Amino acid sequence: MREIRRVGMADLAAAVSPIILTTIGLGSCVGVALYDPKAKVGGLAHVMLPQSNGPVVSNPAKFADTALPLLVSKMQDYGATTRRLTAKVAGGAQMFHLTSPTETMRIGERNVKAVLEWLEKAGIPLLAQDTGGNWGRTVELNTETGEFLVRTIARGEKCL
Amino acid sequence: MTEPWSELHYDVLKEVGNIGAGNAATALAQLLGQQINMQVPSVMWLPFDDVSSRLGGPEKAVAGILLNVDSTAPATILVVFPLEQACLLLDVLLGRPQGSTVTVDEISASALQEIGNILAGSYLTSLSNFTGLTFVPMVPALAVDMAGAVLDYILAEFGQVADQVLLIETEFEAAGKDIYSYFFLVPKPDALKAIFAALGVGFE
């Protein structure tokens, strides 16, 4: 049996092949998988919010702008190189359709946008994404192959 | 936001939960035409990742009904049924033979939203009487999906200011039918001050 390591909400982890990294029940949160195919090092973040506000961040894994640099640095500790990294992204749904959509309501969309903007700035190519909609997702990053499996309750599963 | 409350604050919030839930249990009993057992409400200050374990884990299929509550002490109400429990409840509500509801169709969705309305309305009425504050429930929305996904929108609101969330939780169980549900009152980050002030309890 392969070791499966679970990444919690507002958490992140890096691992080397053949460990599988998973995070469960993404709604408006976004699962960001980074992968270095040569070093076979993977990283997975369960991002909850787009931006950290203020200088003191108690948990950098919570925000897109602080989680992703931290994830890259953890992957470097395992031998990953930034210029080889590629990204796959899933989540960012809008689970509830309320009649008065406030800023928080569109949190999923804003999370995805913040992640994609950060990746572009960091020069990490986005290979695939499965984002938006109104359904939850569970994801698994296979650090041996870089495959990113997205599971849902009512819409089956797909491999990115 | 660190843990700013004392034993007294917990007790006050527990009483808030008790008073609200008692009335909601009565409403649910009338609706279902059967006795409803209610757990003593618990007041929890939980790390985000622990919230979904209250509901059987982040991947557990649930039906969640969410209502925002407009007030000087704004809050969110979330009523959660494990999916199989929601189906049993729908059998009773829609007069179907037990075991015949297996998915949440359009009629079932409106019925569940109505349940959310009734529970929230009765809960907030007694909360309003208790605190003297006005609470206006907004139109409910329904999501049938993984528990983690149903919860994270509510948690995101707290994420900006805290790593934990305050929950006032009550469990309801329909006697003899094995239907249970979780009722969460989640005061928005800045609402507690207004609740405690209204009850004459000091709070920084």
Tab-separated table of C-alpha atoms in Angstrom:
chain	number	residue	atom	x	y	z
A	1	MET	CA	0.000	0.000	0.000
A	2	ARG	CA	1.139	3.489	-0.835
A	3	GLU	CA	1.402	6.060	1.853
A	4	ILE	CA	-1.365	8.652	1.619
A	5	ARG	CA	-0.801	11.887	3.434
A	6	ARG	CA	-3.783	14.093	4.202
A	7	VAL	CA	-3.573	17.848	3.950
A	8	GLY	CA	-6.156	19.572	6.156
A	9	MET	CA	-8.090	22.764	5.546
A	10	ALA	CA	-5.773	25.796	5.481
A	11	ASP	CA	-2.772	23.480	5.449
A	12	LEU	CA	-0.077	22.377	3.000
A	13	ALA	CA	2.509	19.629	2.532
A	14	ALA	CA	5.327	18.557	0.223
A	15	ALA	CA	6.392	14.956	-0.410
A	16	VAL	CA	8.586	12.776	-2.602
A	17	SER	CA	7.490	9.876	-4.844
A	18	PRO	CA	5.623	7.580	-4.309
A	19	ILE	CA	3.628	9.288	-1.544
A	20	ILE	CA	0.109	10.451	-2.427
A	21	LEU	CA	-1.007	13.819	-1.118
A	22	THR	CA	-4.730	14.332	-0.681
A	23	THR	CA	-7.102	16.989	0.545
A	24	ILE	CA	-10.780	16.320	1.137
A	25	GLY	CA	-13.980	18.278	0.650
A	26	LEU	CA	-12.922	21.428	-1.182
A	27	GLY	CA	-15.847	23.818	-1.590
A	28	SER	CA	-14.882	27.447	-2.047
A	29	CYS	CA	-11.374	26.455	-0.988
A	30	VAL	CA	-8.835	25.702	-3.703
A	31	GLY	CA	-6.477	22.733	-3.922
A	32	VAL	CA	-3.199	23.726	-5.568
A	33	ALA	CA	-0.888	20.911	-6.695
A	34	LEU	CA	2.659	21.735	-7.735
A	35	TYR	CA	4.937	19.125	-9.251
A	36	ASP	CA	8.562	18.768	-10.246
A	37	PRO	CA	8.567	15.826	-12.722
A	38	LYS	CA	12.353	15.349	-12.644
A	39	ALA	CA	12.833	15.300	-8.872
A	40	LYS	CA	9.406	13.627	-8.485
A	41	VAL	CA	8.527	16.024	-5.718
A	42	GLY	CA	4.934	17.132	-5.224
A	43	GLY	CA	3.279	19.768	-3.098
A	44	LEU	CA	-0.359	20.326	-2.212
A	45	ALA	CA	-1.987	23.340	-0.557
A	46	HIS	CA	-5.603	23.690	0.659
A	47	VAL	CA	-6.069	27.438	0.269
A	48	MET	CA	-8.995	29.091	2.023
A	49	LEU	CA	-8.715	32.798	1.198
A	50	PRO	CA	-7.075	34.917	-1.521
A	51	GLN	CA	-5.056	37.463	0.450
A	52	SER	CA	-3.565	37.850	3.862
A	53	ASN	CA	-4.285	41.299	5.264
A	54	GLY	CA	-1.767	42.762	7.627
A	55	PRO	CA	1.771	41.923	8.570
A	56	VAL	CA	1.033	39.218	11.138
A	57	VAL	CA	-0.111	35.967	9.572
A	58	SER	CA	-0.692	33.242	12.139
A	59	ASN	CA	-1.136	30.542	9.514
A	60	PRO	CA	0.423	31.307	6.118
A	61	ALA	CA	-1.099	28.116	4.618
A	62	LYS	CA	-4.540	29.753	4.766
A	63	PHE	CA	-3.981	32.429	2.118
A	64	ALA	CA	-3.037	32.052	-1.559
A	65	ASP	CA	-0.408	34.788	-1.440
A	66	THR	CA	1.419	33.305	1.545
A	67	ALA	CA	0.710	29.563	1.081
A	68	LEU	CA	2.175	29.204	-2.408
A	69	PRO	CA	5.649	30.652	-1.714
A	70	LEU	CA	5.798	28.500	1.427
A	71	LEU	CA	4.779	25.418	-0.567
A	72	VAL	CA	7.511	26.069	-3.141
A	73	SER	CA	10.115	26.445	-0.394
A	74	LYS	CA	9.017	23.166	1.259
A	75	MET	CA	9.324	21.428	-2.107
A	76	GLN	CA	12.818	22.871	-2.559
A	77	ASP	CA	13.778	21.224	0.741
A	78	TYR	CA	12.968	17.902	-0.957
A	79	GLY	CA	15.057	18.758	-3.990
A	80	ALA	CA	12.519	20.449	-6.285
A	81	THR	CA	13.596	23.270	-8.568
A	82	THR	CA	11.256	26.213	-9.146
A	83	ARG	CA	11.774	26.457	-12.912
A	84	ARG	CA	10.702	22.820	-13.373
A	85	LEU	CA	7.464	23.220	-11.409
A	86	THR	CA	4.069	22.829	-13.041
A	87	ALA	CA	0.660	23.438	-11.487
A	88	LYS	CA	-2.796	21.856	-11.432
A	89	VAL	CA	-5.670	23.498	-9.612
A	90	ALA	CA	-9.130	22.351	-8.445
A	91	GLY	CA	-11.931	23.755	-6.291
A	92	GLY	CA	-13.183	27.316	-5.914
A	93	ALA	CA	-16.861	26.362	-6.119
A	94	GLN	CA	-19.818	28.437	-5.027
A	95	MET	CA	-21.690	25.946	-2.875
A	96	PHE	CA	-24.682	28.096	-1.940
A	97	HIS	CA	-26.770	30.253	-4.219
A	98	LEU	CA	-27.930	32.997	-1.921
A	99	THR	CA	-30.066	35.842	-3.213
A	100	SER	CA	-27.724	38.622	-2.145
A	101	PRO	CA	-24.233	37.643	-3.226
A	102	THR	CA	-21.758	39.592	-1.158
A	103	GLU	CA	-18.005	39.578	-1.536
A	104	THR	CA	-17.652	36.540	0.702
A	105	MET	CA	-20.143	34.658	-1.467
A	106	ARG	CA	-17.811	34.872	-4.419
A	107	ILE	CA	-14.939	33.642	-2.310
A	108	GLY	CA	-14.340	30.566	-4.498
A	109	GLU	CA	-13.941	32.625	-7.642
A	110	ARG	CA	-11.629	35.069	-5.863
A	111	ASN	CA	-9.531	32.211	-4.499
A	112	VAL	CA	-9.018	30.754	-7.974
A	113	LYS	CA	-8.129	34.157	-9.395
A	114	ALA	CA	-5.566	34.802	-6.653
A	115	VAL	CA	-3.956	31.387	-7.188
A	116	LEU	CA	-3.739	31.765	-10.969
A	117	GLU	CA	-2.300	35.273	-10.666
A	118	TRP	CA	0.344	34.093	-8.240
A	119	LEU	CA	1.318	31.181	-10.500
A	120	GLU	CA	1.639	33.469	-13.475
A	121	LYS	CA	3.813	35.905	-11.556
A	122	ALA	CA	6.004	33.059	-10.316
A	123	GLY	CA	6.309	31.720	-13.869
A	124	ILE	CA	4.824	28.324	-12.962
A	125	PRO	CA	2.796	26.985	-15.914
A	126	LEU	CA	-0.783	25.903	-15.220
A	127	LEU	CA	-1.284	22.525	-16.903
A	128	ALA	CA	-4.923	21.938	-15.963
A	129	GLN	CA	-7.725	23.206	-13.776
A	130	ASP	CA	-11.125	21.995	-12.657
A	131	THR	CA	-12.629	24.970	-10.877
A	132	GLY	CA	-15.929	26.753	-10.220
A	133	GLY	CA	-19.376	25.186	-10.343
A	134	ASN	CA	-21.405	24.453	-7.221
A	135	TRP	CA	-20.035	21.094	-6.141
A	136	GLY	CA	-17.402	19.847	-3.714
A	137	ARG	CA	-14.180	18.139	-4.725
A	138	THR	CA	-11.615	15.822	-3.169
A	139	VAL	CA	-8.198	15.772	-4.814
A	140	GLU	CA	-5.186	13.447	-4.866
A	141	LEU	CA	-1.728	14.275	-6.172
A	142	ASN	CA	0.304	11.260	-7.221
A	143	THR	CA	3.929	12.311	-6.684
A	144	GLU	CA	5.201	9.457	-8.852
A	145	THR	CA	3.388	10.565	-12.009
A	146	GLY	CA	2.154	14.096	-11.301
A	147	GLU	CA	-1.405	12.938	-11.962
A	148	PHE	CA	-4.021	14.961	-10.138
A	149	LEU	CA	-7.234	13.068	-9.433
A	150	VAL	CA	-10.415	15.042	-8.763
A	151	ARG	CA	-13.309	13.172	-7.117
A	152	THR	CA	-16.870	14.420	-6.636
A	153	ILE	CA	-20.026	12.952	-5.129
A	154	ALA	CA	-22.394	13.369	-8.080
A	155	ARG	CA	-20.116	14.117	-11.034
A	156	GLY	CA	-17.730	11.193	-10.998
A	157	GLU	CA	-13.981	11.632	-11.062
A	158	LYS	CA	-11.426	12.855	-13.518
A	159	CYS	CA	-7.689	12.771	-13.793
A	160	LEU	CA	-5.966	16.038	-14.657
B	1	MET	CA	-8.710	36.719	17.579
B	2	THR	CA	-7.500	34.605	20.487
B	3	GLU	CA	-9.850	32.932	22.896
B	4	PRO	CA	-11.346	35.976	24.604
B	5	TRP	CA	-14.014	34.287	26.688
B	6	SER	CA	-14.344	33.041	30.184
B	7	GLU	CA	-16.473	30.280	31.652
B	8	LEU	CA	-19.232	32.867	32.083
B	9	HIS	CA	-19.228	33.707	28.366
B	10	TYR	CA	-19.482	30.033	27.496
B	11	ASP	CA	-22.409	29.633	29.897
B	12	VAL	CA	-24.202	32.628	28.409
B	13	LEU	CA	-23.750	31.310	24.870
B	14	LYS	CA	-24.912	27.876	25.976
B	15	GLU	CA	-28.045	29.489	27.351
B	16	VAL	CA	-28.516	31.314	24.047
B	17	GLY	CA	-28.321	27.929	22.321
B	18	ASN	CA	-30.651	26.308	24.811
B	19	ILE	CA	-33.364	28.897	24.500
B	20	GLY	CA	-33.224	28.996	20.718
B	21	ALA	CA	-33.055	25.254	20.266
B	22	GLY	CA	-35.938	24.549	22.639
B	23	ASN	CA	-38.277	26.556	20.495
B	24	ALA	CA	-36.883	25.084	17.280
B	25	ALA	CA	-37.366	21.557	18.630
B	26	THR	CA	-41.023	22.335	19.334
B	27	ALA	CA	-41.496	23.645	15.785
B	28	LEU	CA	-39.839	20.552	14.325
B	29	ALA	CA	-42.007	18.279	16.498
B	30	GLN	CA	-45.170	19.972	15.220
B	31	LEU	CA	-44.003	19.728	11.642
B	32	LEU	CA	-43.138	16.041	11.838
B	33	GLY	CA	-45.957	15.150	14.215
B	34	GLN	CA	-43.593	13.365	16.549
B	35	GLN	CA	-41.490	13.834	19.596
B	36	ILE	CA	-38.096	15.465	19.129
B	37	ASN	CA	-35.211	14.840	21.481
B	38	MET	CA	-32.713	17.626	21.817
B	39	GLN	CA	-29.136	17.402	23.066
B	40	VAL	CA	-27.861	20.022	25.476
B	41	PRO	CA	-26.279	22.629	23.184
B	42	SER	CA	-22.521	22.760	23.056
B	43	VAL	CA	-20.462	25.886	22.563
B	44	MET	CA	-17.245	25.151	20.719
B	45	TRP	CA	-14.214	27.155	19.702
B	46	LEU	CA	-12.800	24.830	17.085
B	47	PRO	CA	-9.876	24.876	14.641
B	48	PHE	CA	-11.270	24.937	11.066
B	49	ASP	CA	-10.083	21.475	10.247
B	50	ASP	CA	-11.956	19.963	13.226
B	51	VAL	CA	-15.393	21.305	12.277
B	52	SER	CA	-16.191	18.727	9.594
B	53	SER	CA	-15.282	15.880	11.961
B	54	ARG	CA	-18.351	16.952	13.998
B	55	LEU	CA	-20.372	15.837	10.980
B	56	GLY	CA	-18.648	12.529	10.305
B	57	GLY	CA	-15.615	13.719	8.351
B	58	PRO	CA	-14.994	16.111	5.439
B	59	GLU	CA	-16.096	13.680	2.726
B	60	LYS	CA	-19.375	12.626	4.384
B	61	ALA	CA	-22.393	13.365	2.155
B	62	VAL	CA	-24.656	15.888	3.844
B	63	ALA	CA	-27.519	18.238	3.077
B	64	GLY	CA	-26.730	21.685	4.433
B	65	ILE	CA	-29.221	24.538	4.649
B	66	LEU	CA	-27.603	27.920	5.128
B	67	LEU	CA	-29.246	31.174	6.197
B	68	ASN	CA	-27.606	34.469	6.819
B	69	VAL	CA	-29.085	36.393	9.719
B	70	ASP	CA	-29.292	40.153	9.481
B	71	SER	CA	-28.920	41.868	12.859
B	72	THR	CA	-26.718	44.180	14.900
B	73	ALA	CA	-25.345	40.798	15.971
B	74	PRO	CA	-25.154	39.154	12.523
B	75	ALA	CA	-24.803	35.393	12.313
B	76	THR	CA	-25.034	32.448	9.989
B	77	ILE	CA	-27.266	29.480	10.646
B	78	LEU	CA	-26.398	26.121	9.174
B	79	VAL	CA	-28.696	23.122	9.533
B	80	VAL	CA	-26.995	19.902	8.499
B	81	PHE	CA	-28.519	16.483	7.891
B	82	PRO	CA	-26.357	13.533	6.937
B	83	LEU	CA	-27.730	12.711	3.459
B	84	GLU	CA	-29.390	9.437	4.488
B	85	GLN	CA	-31.066	11.274	7.372
B	86	ALA	CA	-32.306	14.003	5.038
B	87	CYS	CA	-33.893	11.305	2.865
B	88	LEU	CA	-35.669	9.731	5.857
B	89	LEU	CA	-36.922	13.160	6.885
B	90	LEU	CA	-38.206	13.827	3.374
B	91	ASP	CA	-40.144	10.550	3.410
B	92	VAL	CA	-41.961	11.793	6.528
B	93	LEU	CA	-42.462	15.351	5.266
B	94	LEU	CA	-43.652	14.445	1.797
B	95	GLY	CA	-45.751	11.490	2.948
B	96	ARG	CA	-43.707	8.982	0.979
B	97	PRO	CA	-43.195	5.371	2.059
B	98	GLN	CA	-40.124	5.075	4.273
B	99	GLY	CA	-36.983	4.452	2.242
B	100	SER	CA	-38.355	5.826	-1.041
B	101	THR	CA	-36.404	9.091	-1.111
B	102	VAL	CA	-32.866	8.442	-2.307
B	103	THR	CA	-31.851	11.705	-3.925
B	104	VAL	CA	-32.720	15.324	-3.267
B	105	ASP	CA	-34.947	16.384	-6.170
B	106	GLU	CA	-36.542	19.793	-6.640
B	107	ILE	CA	-39.495	19.197	-4.310
B	108	SER	CA	-37.189	17.753	-1.681
B	109	ALA	CA	-34.902	20.756	-1.996
B	110	SER	CA	-37.755	23.187	-1.300
B	111	ALA	CA	-38.934	21.030	1.585
B	112	LEU	CA	-35.466	21.085	3.143
B	113	GLN	CA	-35.181	24.831	2.671
B	114	GLU	CA	-38.531	25.186	4.378
B	115	ILE	CA	-37.264	23.088	7.288
B	116	GLY	CA	-34.326	25.475	7.509
B	117	ASN	CA	-36.732	28.423	7.533
B	118	ILE	CA	-38.893	26.965	10.270
B	119	LEU	CA	-36.013	25.900	12.508
B	120	ALA	CA	-34.146	29.176	12.066
B	121	GLY	CA	-37.279	31.281	12.491
B	122	SER	CA	-38.285	29.646	15.763
B	123	TYR	CA	-34.702	29.650	17.048
B	124	LEU	CA	-34.295	33.350	16.283
B	125	THR	CA	-37.662	34.308	17.756
B	126	SER	CA	-36.670	33.055	21.184
B	127	LEU	CA	-33.179	34.456	20.799
B	128	SER	CA	-34.740	37.812	20.050
B	129	ASN	CA	-36.979	37.615	23.123
B	130	PHE	CA	-33.996	36.655	25.255
B	131	THR	CA	-31.590	39.344	24.058
B	132	GLY	CA	-33.930	42.136	22.944
B	133	LEU	CA	-32.014	42.215	19.636
B	134	THR	CA	-33.672	41.913	16.233
B	135	PHE	CA	-32.735	38.965	14.029
B	136	VAL	CA	-33.964	38.755	10.445
B	137	PRO	CA	-33.330	35.456	8.640
B	138	MET	CA	-32.542	35.766	4.934
B	139	VAL	CA	-33.723	33.332	2.246
B	140	PRO	CA	-32.155	29.900	2.838
B	141	ALA	CA	-29.878	28.139	0.351
B	142	LEU	CA	-29.268	24.417	0.077
B	143	ALA	CA	-26.177	22.403	-0.810
B	144	VAL	CA	-26.054	18.609	-0.959
B	145	ASP	CA	-22.415	17.602	-1.024
B	146	MET	CA	-19.313	16.707	1.002
B	147	ALA	CA	-19.364	18.109	4.545
B	148	GLY	CA	-16.039	19.873	4.091
B	149	ALA	CA	-17.272	21.668	0.983
B	150	VAL	CA	-20.579	22.643	2.607
B	151	LEU	CA	-18.755	24.155	5.588
B	152	ASP	CA	-15.850	25.996	4.067
B	153	TYR	CA	-17.797	29.039	2.922
B	154	ILE	CA	-18.808	29.765	6.523
B	155	LEU	CA	-15.289	29.126	7.789
B	156	ALA	CA	-13.801	31.432	5.158
B	157	GLU	CA	-15.572	34.350	6.810
B	158	PHE	CA	-13.621	33.682	9.965
B	159	GLY	CA	-10.392	32.917	8.182
B	160	GLN	CA	-9.577	36.553	7.673
B	161	VAL	CA	-9.490	37.212	11.436
B	162	ALA	CA	-9.007	33.850	13.164
B	163	ASP	CA	-7.822	30.270	12.844
B	164	GLN	CA	-10.796	28.981	14.771
B	165	VAL	CA	-14.543	29.389	14.690
B	166	LEU	CA	-17.167	29.707	17.414
B	167	LEU	CA	-20.063	27.299	17.028
B	168	ILE	CA	-23.209	26.945	19.091
B	169	GLU	CA	-24.395	23.463	18.202
B	170	THR	CA	-27.533	21.491	18.989
B	171	GLU	CA	-28.435	18.029	17.815
B	172	PHE	CA	-32.046	17.078	17.206
B	173	GLU	CA	-33.336	13.556	16.976
B	174	ALA	CA	-36.795	12.433	15.970
B	175	ALA	CA	-37.848	9.770	18.449
B	176	GLY	CA	-38.411	6.391	16.847
B	177	LYS	CA	-37.503	7.546	13.335
B	178	ASP	CA	-33.745	7.658	13.788
B	179	ILE	CA	-33.564	11.041	12.061
B	180	TYR	CA	-31.007	13.387	13.492
B	181	SER	CA	-29.649	16.754	12.479
B	182	TYR	CA	-27.147	19.354	13.570
B	183	PHE	CA	-28.071	22.968	14.066
B	184	PHE	CA	-25.252	25.505	14.118
B	185	LEU	CA	-25.531	29.148	15.084
B	186	VAL	CA	-22.331	30.826	13.982
B	187	PRO	CA	-22.084	34.441	15.172
B	188	LYS	CA	-20.067	36.530	12.707
B	189	PRO	CA	-16.673	37.603	14.036
B	190	ASP	CA	-17.889	40.972	15.343
B	191	ALA	CA	-21.329	39.855	16.585
B	192	LEU	CA	-20.384	38.550	20.005
B	193	LYS	CA	-19.815	41.987	21.464
B	194	ALA	CA	-23.413	42.943	20.610
B	195	ILE	CA	-24.835	39.710	22.067
B	196	PHE	CA	-22.912	40.046	25.322
B	197	ALA	CA	-23.698	43.766	25.605
B	198	ALA	CA	-27.415	43.055	25.144
B	199	LEU	CA	-27.246	40.543	27.987
B	200	GLY	CA	-25.220	42.851	30.226
B	201	VAL	CA	-22.120	40.669	30.185
B	202	GLY	CA	-18.801	42.474	29.884
B	203	PHE	CA	-16.672	41.481	26.902
B	204	GLU	CA	-13.501	42.928	25.448
